[in-house]
mmCIF file of C-alpha atoms in Angstrom:
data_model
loop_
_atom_site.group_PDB
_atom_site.id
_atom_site.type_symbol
_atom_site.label_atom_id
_atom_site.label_comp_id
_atom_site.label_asym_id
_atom_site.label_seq_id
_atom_site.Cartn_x
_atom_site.Cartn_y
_atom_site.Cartn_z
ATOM 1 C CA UNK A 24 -77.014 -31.989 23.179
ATOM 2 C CA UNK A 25 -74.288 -31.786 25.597
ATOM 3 C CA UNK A 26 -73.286 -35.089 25.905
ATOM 4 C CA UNK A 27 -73.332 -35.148 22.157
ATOM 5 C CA UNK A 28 -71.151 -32.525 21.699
ATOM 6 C CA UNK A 29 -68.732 -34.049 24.387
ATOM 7 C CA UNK A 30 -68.728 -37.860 22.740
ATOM 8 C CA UNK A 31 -67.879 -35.293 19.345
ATOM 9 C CA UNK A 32 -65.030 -33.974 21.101
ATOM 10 C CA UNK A 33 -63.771 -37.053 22.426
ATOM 11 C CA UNK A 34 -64.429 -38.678 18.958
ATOM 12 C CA UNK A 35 -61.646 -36.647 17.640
ATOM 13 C CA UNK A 36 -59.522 -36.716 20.263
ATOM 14 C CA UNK A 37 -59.231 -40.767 19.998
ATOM 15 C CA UNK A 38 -58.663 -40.096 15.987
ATOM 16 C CA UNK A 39 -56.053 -38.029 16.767
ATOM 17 C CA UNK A 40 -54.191 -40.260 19.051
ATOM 18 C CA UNK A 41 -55.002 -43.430 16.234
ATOM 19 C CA UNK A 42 -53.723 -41.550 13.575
ATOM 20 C CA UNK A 43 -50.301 -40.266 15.457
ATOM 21 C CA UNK A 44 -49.984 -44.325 16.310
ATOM 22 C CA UNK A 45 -50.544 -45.475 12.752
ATOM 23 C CA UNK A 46 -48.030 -42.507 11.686
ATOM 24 C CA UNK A 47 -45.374 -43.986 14.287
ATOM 25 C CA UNK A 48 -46.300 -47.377 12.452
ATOM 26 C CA UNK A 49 -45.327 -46.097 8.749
ATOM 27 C CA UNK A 50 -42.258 -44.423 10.307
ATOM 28 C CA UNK A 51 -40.920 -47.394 11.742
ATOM 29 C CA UNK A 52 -41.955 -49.415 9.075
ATOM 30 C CA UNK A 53 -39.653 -46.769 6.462
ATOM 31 C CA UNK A 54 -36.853 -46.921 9.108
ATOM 32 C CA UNK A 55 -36.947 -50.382 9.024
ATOM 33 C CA UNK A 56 -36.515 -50.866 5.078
ATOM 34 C CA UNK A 57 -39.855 -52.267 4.741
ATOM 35 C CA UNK A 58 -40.915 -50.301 2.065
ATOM 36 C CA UNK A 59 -43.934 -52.143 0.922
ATOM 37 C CA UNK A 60 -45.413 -51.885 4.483
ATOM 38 C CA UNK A 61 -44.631 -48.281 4.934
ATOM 39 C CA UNK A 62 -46.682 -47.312 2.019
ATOM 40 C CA UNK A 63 -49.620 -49.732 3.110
ATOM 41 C CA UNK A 64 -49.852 -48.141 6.490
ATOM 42 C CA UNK A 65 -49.153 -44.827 4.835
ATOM 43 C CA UNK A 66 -52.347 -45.274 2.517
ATOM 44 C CA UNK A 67 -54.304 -46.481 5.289
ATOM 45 C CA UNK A 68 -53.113 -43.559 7.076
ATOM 46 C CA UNK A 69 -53.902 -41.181 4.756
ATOM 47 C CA UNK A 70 -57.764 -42.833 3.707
ATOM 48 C CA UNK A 71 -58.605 -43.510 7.278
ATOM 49 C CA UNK A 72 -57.743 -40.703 8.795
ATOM 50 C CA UNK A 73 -58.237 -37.522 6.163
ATOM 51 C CA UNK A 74 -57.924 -34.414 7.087
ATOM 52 C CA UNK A 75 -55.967 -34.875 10.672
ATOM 53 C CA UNK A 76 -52.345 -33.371 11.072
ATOM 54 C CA UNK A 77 -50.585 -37.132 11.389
ATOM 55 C CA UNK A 78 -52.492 -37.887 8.127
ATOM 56 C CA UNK A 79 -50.589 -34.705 6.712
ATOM 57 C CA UNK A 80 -47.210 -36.176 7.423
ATOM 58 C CA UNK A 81 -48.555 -39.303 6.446
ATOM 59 C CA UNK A 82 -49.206 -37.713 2.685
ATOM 60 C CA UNK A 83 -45.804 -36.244 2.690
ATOM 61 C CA UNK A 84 -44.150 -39.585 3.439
ATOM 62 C CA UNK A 85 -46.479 -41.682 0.837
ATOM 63 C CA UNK A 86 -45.207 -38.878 -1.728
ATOM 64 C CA UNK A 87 -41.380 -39.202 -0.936
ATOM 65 C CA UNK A 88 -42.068 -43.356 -0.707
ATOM 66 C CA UNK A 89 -43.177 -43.039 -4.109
ATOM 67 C CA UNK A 90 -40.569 -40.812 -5.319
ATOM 68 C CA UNK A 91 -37.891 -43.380 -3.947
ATOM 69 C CA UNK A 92 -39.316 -45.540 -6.270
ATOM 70 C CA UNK A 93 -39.344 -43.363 -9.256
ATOM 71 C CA UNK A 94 -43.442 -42.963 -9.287
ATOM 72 C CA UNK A 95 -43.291 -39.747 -10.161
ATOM 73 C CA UNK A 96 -46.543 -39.157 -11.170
ATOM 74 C CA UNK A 97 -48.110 -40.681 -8.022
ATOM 75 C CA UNK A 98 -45.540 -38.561 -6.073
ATOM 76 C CA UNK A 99 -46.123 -35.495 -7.655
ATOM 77 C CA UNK A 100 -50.195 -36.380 -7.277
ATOM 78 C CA UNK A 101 -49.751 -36.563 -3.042
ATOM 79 C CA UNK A 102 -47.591 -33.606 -2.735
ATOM 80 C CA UNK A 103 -49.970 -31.542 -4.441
ATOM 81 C CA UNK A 104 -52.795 -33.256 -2.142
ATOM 82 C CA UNK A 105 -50.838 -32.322 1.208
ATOM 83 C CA UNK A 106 -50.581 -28.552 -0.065
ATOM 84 C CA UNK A 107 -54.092 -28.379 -1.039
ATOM 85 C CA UNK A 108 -55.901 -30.205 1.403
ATOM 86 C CA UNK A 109 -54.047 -29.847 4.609
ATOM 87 C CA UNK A 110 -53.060 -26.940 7.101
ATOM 88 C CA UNK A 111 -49.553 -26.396 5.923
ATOM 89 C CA UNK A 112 -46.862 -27.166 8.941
ATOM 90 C CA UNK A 113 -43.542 -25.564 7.543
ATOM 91 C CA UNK A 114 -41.258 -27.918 7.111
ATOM 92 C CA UNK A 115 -44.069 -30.391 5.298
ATOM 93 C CA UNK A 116 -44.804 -27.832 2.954
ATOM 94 C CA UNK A 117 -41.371 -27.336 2.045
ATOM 95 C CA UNK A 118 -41.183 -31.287 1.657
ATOM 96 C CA UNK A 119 -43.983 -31.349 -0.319
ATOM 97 C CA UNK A 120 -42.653 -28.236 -2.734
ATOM 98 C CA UNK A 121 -39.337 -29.260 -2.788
ATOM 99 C CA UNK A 122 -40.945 -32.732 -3.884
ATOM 100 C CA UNK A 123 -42.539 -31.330 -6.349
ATOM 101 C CA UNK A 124 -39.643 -29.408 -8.039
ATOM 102 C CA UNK A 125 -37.634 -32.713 -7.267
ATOM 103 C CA UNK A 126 -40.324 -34.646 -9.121
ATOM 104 C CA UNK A 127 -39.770 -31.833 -12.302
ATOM 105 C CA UNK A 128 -36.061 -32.482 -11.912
ATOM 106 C CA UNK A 129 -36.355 -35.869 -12.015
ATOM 107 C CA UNK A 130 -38.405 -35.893 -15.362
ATOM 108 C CA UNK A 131 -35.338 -34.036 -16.882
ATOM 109 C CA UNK A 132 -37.442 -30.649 -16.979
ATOM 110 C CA UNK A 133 -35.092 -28.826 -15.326
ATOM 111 C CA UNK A 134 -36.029 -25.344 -16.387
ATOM 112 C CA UNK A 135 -39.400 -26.250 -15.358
ATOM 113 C CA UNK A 136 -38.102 -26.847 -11.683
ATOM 114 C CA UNK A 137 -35.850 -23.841 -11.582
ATOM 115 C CA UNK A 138 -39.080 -21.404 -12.212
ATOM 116 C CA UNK A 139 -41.219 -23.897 -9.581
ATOM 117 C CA UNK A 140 -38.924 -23.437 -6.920
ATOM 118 C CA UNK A 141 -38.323 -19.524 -8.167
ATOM 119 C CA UNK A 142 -41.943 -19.526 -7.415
ATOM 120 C CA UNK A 143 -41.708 -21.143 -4.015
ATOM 121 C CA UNK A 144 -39.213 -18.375 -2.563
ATOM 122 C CA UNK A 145 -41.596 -16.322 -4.048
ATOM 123 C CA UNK A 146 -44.015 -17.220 -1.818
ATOM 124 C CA UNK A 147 -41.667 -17.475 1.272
ATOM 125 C CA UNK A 148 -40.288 -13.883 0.890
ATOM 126 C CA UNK A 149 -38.106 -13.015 3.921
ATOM 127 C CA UNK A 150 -38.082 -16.313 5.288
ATOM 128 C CA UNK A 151 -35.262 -19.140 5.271
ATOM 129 C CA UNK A 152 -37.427 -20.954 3.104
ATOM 130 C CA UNK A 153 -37.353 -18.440 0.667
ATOM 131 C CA UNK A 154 -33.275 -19.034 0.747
ATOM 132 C CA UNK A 155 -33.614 -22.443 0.493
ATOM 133 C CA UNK A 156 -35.507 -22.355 -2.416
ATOM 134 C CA UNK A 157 -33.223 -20.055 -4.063
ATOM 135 C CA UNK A 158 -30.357 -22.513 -3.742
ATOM 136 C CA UNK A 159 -32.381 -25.242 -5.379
ATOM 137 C CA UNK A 160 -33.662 -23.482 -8.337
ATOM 138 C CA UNK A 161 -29.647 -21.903 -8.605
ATOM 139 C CA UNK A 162 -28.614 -25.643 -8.436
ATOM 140 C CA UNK A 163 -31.061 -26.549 -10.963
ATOM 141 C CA UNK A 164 -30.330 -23.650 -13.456
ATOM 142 C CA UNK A 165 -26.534 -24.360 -13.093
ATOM 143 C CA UNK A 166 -27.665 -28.128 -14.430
ATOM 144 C CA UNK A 167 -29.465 -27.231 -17.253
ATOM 145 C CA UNK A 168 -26.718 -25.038 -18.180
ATOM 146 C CA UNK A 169 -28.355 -21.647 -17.230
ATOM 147 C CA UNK A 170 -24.942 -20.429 -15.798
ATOM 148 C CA UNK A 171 -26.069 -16.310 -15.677
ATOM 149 C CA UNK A 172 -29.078 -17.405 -13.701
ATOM 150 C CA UNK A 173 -27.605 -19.758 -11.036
ATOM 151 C CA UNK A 174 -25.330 -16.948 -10.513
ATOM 152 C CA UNK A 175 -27.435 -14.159 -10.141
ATOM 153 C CA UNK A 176 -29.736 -16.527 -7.495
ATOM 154 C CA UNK A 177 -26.441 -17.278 -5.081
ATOM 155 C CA UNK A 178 -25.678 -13.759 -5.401
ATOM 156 C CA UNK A 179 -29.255 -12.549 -3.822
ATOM 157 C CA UNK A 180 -29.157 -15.561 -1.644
ATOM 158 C CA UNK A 181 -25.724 -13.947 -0.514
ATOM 159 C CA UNK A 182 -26.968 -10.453 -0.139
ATOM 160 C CA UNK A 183 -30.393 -10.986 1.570
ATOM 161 C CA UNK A 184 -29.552 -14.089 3.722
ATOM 162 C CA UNK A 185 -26.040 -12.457 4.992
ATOM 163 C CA UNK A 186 -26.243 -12.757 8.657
ATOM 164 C CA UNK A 187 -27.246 -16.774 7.649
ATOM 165 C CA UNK A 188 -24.883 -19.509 7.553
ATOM 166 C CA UNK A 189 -26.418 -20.211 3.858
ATOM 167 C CA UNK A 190 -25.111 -17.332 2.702
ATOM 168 C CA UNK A 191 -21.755 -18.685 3.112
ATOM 169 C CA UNK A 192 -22.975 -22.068 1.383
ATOM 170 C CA UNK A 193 -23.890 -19.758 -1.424
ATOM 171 C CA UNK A 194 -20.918 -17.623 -1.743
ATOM 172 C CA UNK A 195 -19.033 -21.416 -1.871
ATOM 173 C CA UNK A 196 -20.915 -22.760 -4.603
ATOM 174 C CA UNK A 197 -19.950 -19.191 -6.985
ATOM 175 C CA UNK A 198 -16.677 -19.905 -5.911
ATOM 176 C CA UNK A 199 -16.949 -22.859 -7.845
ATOM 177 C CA UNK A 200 -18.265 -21.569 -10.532
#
């Protein structure tokens, strides 16, 4: 039983270390304009190892791949994959919801985006996250012409995120207003 356990163990460990390589593969393959490749290894990536944290990042690339190429449906399909299948890692999650709301925004529903990322910050209350999704769905409202909205978003962004250096980036963008 023991030495079953410990073959388990080291099982996952190799997995681990395969999927971080194959990761490093689709990065360098992305870097290196190879587009086509990236999203092979990325799909291999993603099938072959399920479930481990590279294969997370791998999701969240094979999502933005596709949105680069205007697959937006595909896109939209792995973002929503990372968020439900994987243990969230910050700055993925905000890739794959900012993806998301990107994907809305590039489908022209822009009021459909604003209230997706509104939702977001929701989720992120007191967090820079939160912020950050403010500024995107204020961005997005001041495109589809919602000007009272936008407004009203930089102004809490301003308030509540004073002591951040996106405050400032918020009071800019009423300045322009």
């Amino acid at each position: 039983v023991i030495m079953a356990i410990n073959y388990f163990v080291e099982s996952r460990d190799v997995a681990k270390v395969e999927a971080a390589t194959l990761l490093g593969d689709v990065l360098l393959a992305e870097q290196g304009g190879q587009l086509t490749e990236a999203i092979r290894l990325a799909e291999q990536l993603v099938t072959s190892y399920s479930g481990a944290p590279a294969a997370g990042h791998g999701v969240v690339l094979l999502a933005n791949l596709h949105y680069a190429q205007g697959r937006f449906s595909e896109a939209r399909s792995y973002y929503h994959n990372y968020l439900d299948n994987y243990e969230t890692v910050d700055v993925l999650a905000y890739a794959a919801q900012s993806g998301l709301g990107s994907c809305l925004e590039a489908e022209g529903q822009l009021m459909e985006a604003g209230l997706h990322y509104e939702a977001y910050a929701a989720q992120e209350v007191g967090t820079i996250r939160e912020a950050m999704a403010q500024m995107e769905a204020a961005r997005v409202y001041g495109l589809a012409g919602d000007g009272k909205r936008q407004r009203e978003l930089l102004e809490a962004v301003s308030r509540k995120f004073s002591k951040y250096p996106i405050a400032a980036e918020a009071r800019s963008t009423m300045g322009m207003l």
